[in-house]
C-alpha positions as a printed Julia matrix, in Angstrom:
274×3 Matrix{Float64}:
   0.0    0.0     0.0
   1.13   3.56   -0.69
   1.61   5.94    2.2
  -1.37   8.21    2.88
   0.91  11.09    3.76
   4.04  12.32    2.05
   7.1   13.84    3.61
   6.2   17.51    3.27
   9.77  18.53    2.52
  10.01  16.02   -0.33
   6.7   17.16   -1.8
   7.53  20.84   -1.63
  10.95  20.23   -3.17
   9.33  18.3    -6.01
   6.78  21.03   -6.68
   9.47  23.71   -6.65
  11.75  21.82   -9.03
   9.21  20.87  -11.7
   8.82  24.25  -13.43
  12.62  24.51  -13.75
  12.8   21.05  -15.3
  10.04  21.97  -17.77
  11.89  25.1   -18.83
  15.08  23.12  -19.35
  13.4   20.86  -21.9
  11.31  23.42  -23.77
  12.34  24.31  -27.28
  12.63  28.03  -28.09
   9.56  29.06  -30.05
   7.72  32.23  -30.97
   5.17  32.56  -28.18
   2.76  34.48  -30.41
   2.64  31.58  -32.85
   2.6   28.71  -30.39
   0.25  27.26  -27.81
   1.06  24.97  -24.91
  -1.46  22.18  -24.28
  -1.74  19.27  -21.86
  -4.1   16.41  -21.09
  -4.43  14.38  -17.89
  -6.88  11.73  -16.71
  -6.96  12.59  -12.99
  -8.63   9.33  -11.78
 -11.47  11.12   -9.9
 -11.13  10.44   -6.13
  -9.93   6.85   -6.46
  -7.29   5.37   -4.22
  -8.35   7.24   -1.1
  -5.5    9.75   -1.42
  -7.07  12.7    -3.23
  -5.44  15.41   -1.06
  -1.99  13.97   -1.76
  -2.69  13.29   -5.43
  -4.11  16.78   -5.81
  -0.75  18.27   -4.78
   1.09  15.98   -7.2
  -1.28  16.85  -10.05
  -0.73  20.54   -9.38
   3.03  20.02   -9.47
   2.91  18.1   -12.75
   0.52  20.54  -14.43
   2.44  23.57  -13.21
   5.58  22.05  -14.67
   3.82  21.62  -18.03
   3.14  25.38  -18.13
   0.31  24.81  -20.62
  -1.98  27.52  -21.92
  -4.86  25.03  -22.09
  -5.34  21.84  -20.04
  -7.82  19.02  -20.71
  -8.86  16.87  -17.75
 -10.78  13.6   -17.72
 -12.49  11.67  -14.9
 -13.31  14.9   -13.12
 -15.7   14.4   -10.21
 -17.9   16.61   -8.09
 -19.87  14.85   -5.36
 -22.0   16.74   -2.84
 -22.58  13.62   -0.74
 -18.84  13.26   -0.21
 -18.34  16.99    0.22
 -16.08  16.97   -2.86
 -16.13  20.2    -4.9
 -15.57  20.0    -8.64
 -12.02  18.76   -8.99
 -11.32  20.8   -12.11
 -12.34  23.99  -10.34
 -10.11  23.04   -7.4
  -7.11  22.42   -9.66
  -7.76  25.62  -11.62
  -7.76  27.57   -8.36
  -4.56  25.87   -7.21
  -2.85  26.61  -10.52
  -4.19  30.13  -10.96
  -6.08  29.45  -14.2
  -8.93  31.97  -14.49
 -11.17  29.89  -16.77
 -12.52  26.39  -16.11
 -15.31  24.76  -18.12
 -16.87  21.38  -17.32
 -19.16  18.88  -19.05
 -20.88  15.78  -17.68
 -23.77  13.52  -18.71
 -25.61  14.56  -15.55
 -27.55  17.85  -15.61
 -26.37  21.05  -13.96
 -27.2   20.95  -10.28
 -27.1   17.16   -9.95
 -25.51  16.12   -6.63
 -22.92  13.98   -8.4
 -21.36  14.8   -11.78
 -18.5   13.07  -13.56
 -16.96  14.22  -16.8
 -14.37  16.27  -18.67
 -13.03  19.78  -18.21
 -10.87  22.41  -19.86
  -8.74  24.9   -17.92
  -7.25  27.86  -19.73
  -5.43  31.1   -19.09
  -6.25  32.37  -22.59
  -9.28  34.55  -23.39
 -12.33  32.39  -24.13
 -14.5   33.25  -27.13
 -17.14  30.51  -26.79
 -17.86  27.18  -25.1
 -19.93  24.24  -26.36
 -20.76  20.88  -24.8
 -22.05  17.59  -26.2
 -23.15  14.14  -25.1
 -21.68  11.75  -27.63
 -23.46   9.0   -29.49
 -24.18   6.32  -28.48
 -25.79   7.99  -25.47
 -25.84   4.64  -23.65
 -22.06   4.95  -23.1
 -22.42   8.28  -21.24
 -19.46   9.97  -22.95
 -19.07  13.69  -23.47
 -17.0   16.32  -25.24
 -16.37  19.97  -24.52
 -15.09  22.57  -26.98
 -13.55  25.85  -25.9
 -12.58  28.42  -28.53
  -9.68  30.49  -27.24
  -7.98  33.6   -28.55
  -4.25  33.27  -29.25
  -1.64  35.64  -30.65
  -2.18  34.14  -34.11
  -5.96  33.9   -34.02
  -8.7   31.7   -32.53
  -8.12  28.0   -31.82
 -10.69  25.35  -30.92
  -9.64  23.01  -28.09
 -11.68  19.86  -27.45
 -11.49  17.5   -24.48
 -13.08  14.06  -24.53
 -12.94  10.55  -23.05
 -13.97   7.55  -25.15
 -15.27   4.02  -24.51
 -12.84   1.95  -22.46
 -13.43  -1.67  -23.51
 -10.64  -3.1   -25.72
 -13.26  -4.6   -28.05
 -15.16  -1.28  -28.36
 -13.37   0.07  -31.44
 -16.68   0.46  -33.29
 -18.11   2.47  -30.38
 -15.05   4.73  -30.32
 -15.39   5.25  -34.05
 -19.05   6.23  -33.59
 -18.15   8.62  -30.77
 -15.48  10.31  -32.88
 -17.75  10.54  -35.91
 -20.36  12.25  -33.73
 -17.74  14.58  -32.23
 -16.19  15.56  -35.57
 -19.6   16.09  -37.15
 -20.55  18.41  -34.27
 -17.53  20.7   -34.58
 -17.8   24.01  -36.48
 -16.78  23.79  -40.13
 -15.43  27.35  -40.26
 -11.73  26.53  -40.65
 -10.72  27.37  -37.09
  -7.53  25.46  -36.16
  -8.36  22.45  -34.0
  -6.75  20.44  -31.2
  -8.5   17.39  -29.71
  -7.15  15.95  -26.46
  -8.09  13.34  -23.92
  -8.19   9.72  -22.85
  -9.11   7.82  -26.01
  -8.77   4.42  -24.29
  -6.96   3.06  -27.32
  -3.54   3.24  -28.99
  -2.98   5.05  -32.26
  -3.39   1.87  -34.33
  -6.84   1.1   -32.91
  -9.4    0.99  -35.77
 -11.71   3.18  -33.7
  -9.19   6.04  -33.91
  -8.78   5.95  -37.69
 -10.46   9.35  -38.06
  -7.71  10.94  -35.95
  -4.89   9.99  -38.28
  -3.24  11.64  -41.27
  -3.77  13.65  -43.32
  -6.15  15.64  -41.13
  -4.47  15.14  -37.74
  -1.02  14.59  -36.34
  -0.4   12.97  -32.96
   1.75  15.13  -30.69
   3.12  11.96  -29.08
   4.57  10.08  -32.04
   4.3    6.28  -32.21
   6.97   4.74  -29.99
   7.85   8.04  -28.31
   6.66   6.77  -24.91
   6.19   3.24  -23.55
   2.88   3.99  -21.84
   0.49   6.63  -20.56
  -1.17   4.09  -18.28
   0.53   3.71  -14.91
   1.94   0.16  -14.49
   2.22   0.8   -10.75
  -1.59   0.84  -10.68
  -1.82  -2.56  -12.32
  -2.21  -1.41  -15.92
  -0.55  -3.1   -18.87
   1.61  -0.54  -20.7
  -0.35   1.24  -23.45
  -0.33   4.74  -24.89
  -4.0    5.75  -24.82
  -3.86   9.45  -23.85
  -3.44  11.61  -26.92
  -3.12  15.13  -28.26
  -4.28  15.37  -31.87
  -3.46  18.6   -33.7
  -4.89  19.85  -36.97
  -1.95  19.03  -39.27
  -2.69  21.83  -41.73
  -2.33  24.45  -39.01
   0.11  23.09  -36.42
   3.59  21.64  -36.18
   4.59  19.85  -32.97
   7.5   21.7   -31.34
   7.91  19.35  -28.36
   6.03  16.73  -26.35
   6.6   14.96  -23.07
   4.9   12.62  -20.63
   4.34  14.05  -17.14
   3.41  12.72  -13.71
   5.29   9.47  -14.34
   7.68   9.76  -11.38
   6.4    8.87   -7.88
   6.97  10.99   -4.81
   7.37   8.82   -1.72
   5.65   5.98   -3.61
   2.61   8.01   -4.72
   1.65   9.09   -8.24
  -0.74  11.84   -9.36
  -3.04   9.33  -11.1
  -3.37   5.89  -12.63
  -2.56   7.63  -15.93
   0.36   9.8   -16.93
  -0.29  13.16  -18.54
   0.88  14.37  -21.94
   2.03  17.93  -22.63
   2.95  19.48  -25.98
   3.8   22.78  -27.58
   2.18  23.37  -30.94
   3.41  26.03  -33.36
   1.18  27.59  -36.02
   2.3   26.96  -39.56
């Protein structure tokens, strides 16, 4: 079993060091023509260690220094006295905008879904329950203003069963058909519950999209320490006509005193406008 409490000095040292490490690995780019993005499945309140994992998530996300963050498995539960986890993390990180989507209606005592945090100006927000509705999956789109024009950022979380490629394909077809067809550059992030070669993810391949995390670039985004077989299932897909990938890394993959931020690792990337 992992310890419920961390050595405070170790945790604080880790949090302090992460932004410096991120800066050391970042490629020099024109900030007006680039956007930093990140995605992380935060594993709701599983494991019984949310206060500790919250601090580790904050450290990892702060180190990513992303302009826009997509979160999956975000929970708010009035019965447990748990505020919306995305709002909590946004407050911890100092992100002024947080937008959430869940299958449950606004005001429901328990809601579970996806969120986008951003420090960029928001132009519009749209939410959708994805077909088939029986799988209770959602997507959220936030159009943000950048130095080189508006960009649409989408967060989603697809069907988890290994044999559910057809369901994932249906969910992506519904998502892509829902998006505006006005030529706005597009980034789609999240937990797709499948590797790049899964038939259900065919719509996210070339020529329309490029994966920020290239095939073979990382051994896994699922945490083997949580009993998962290694697989890369967390992805950042960028509109290939509008973005080049300037740098990508996996985050939250190093434990602190035996604890990890989640049962997934996060993915962060910097995308540069063509």
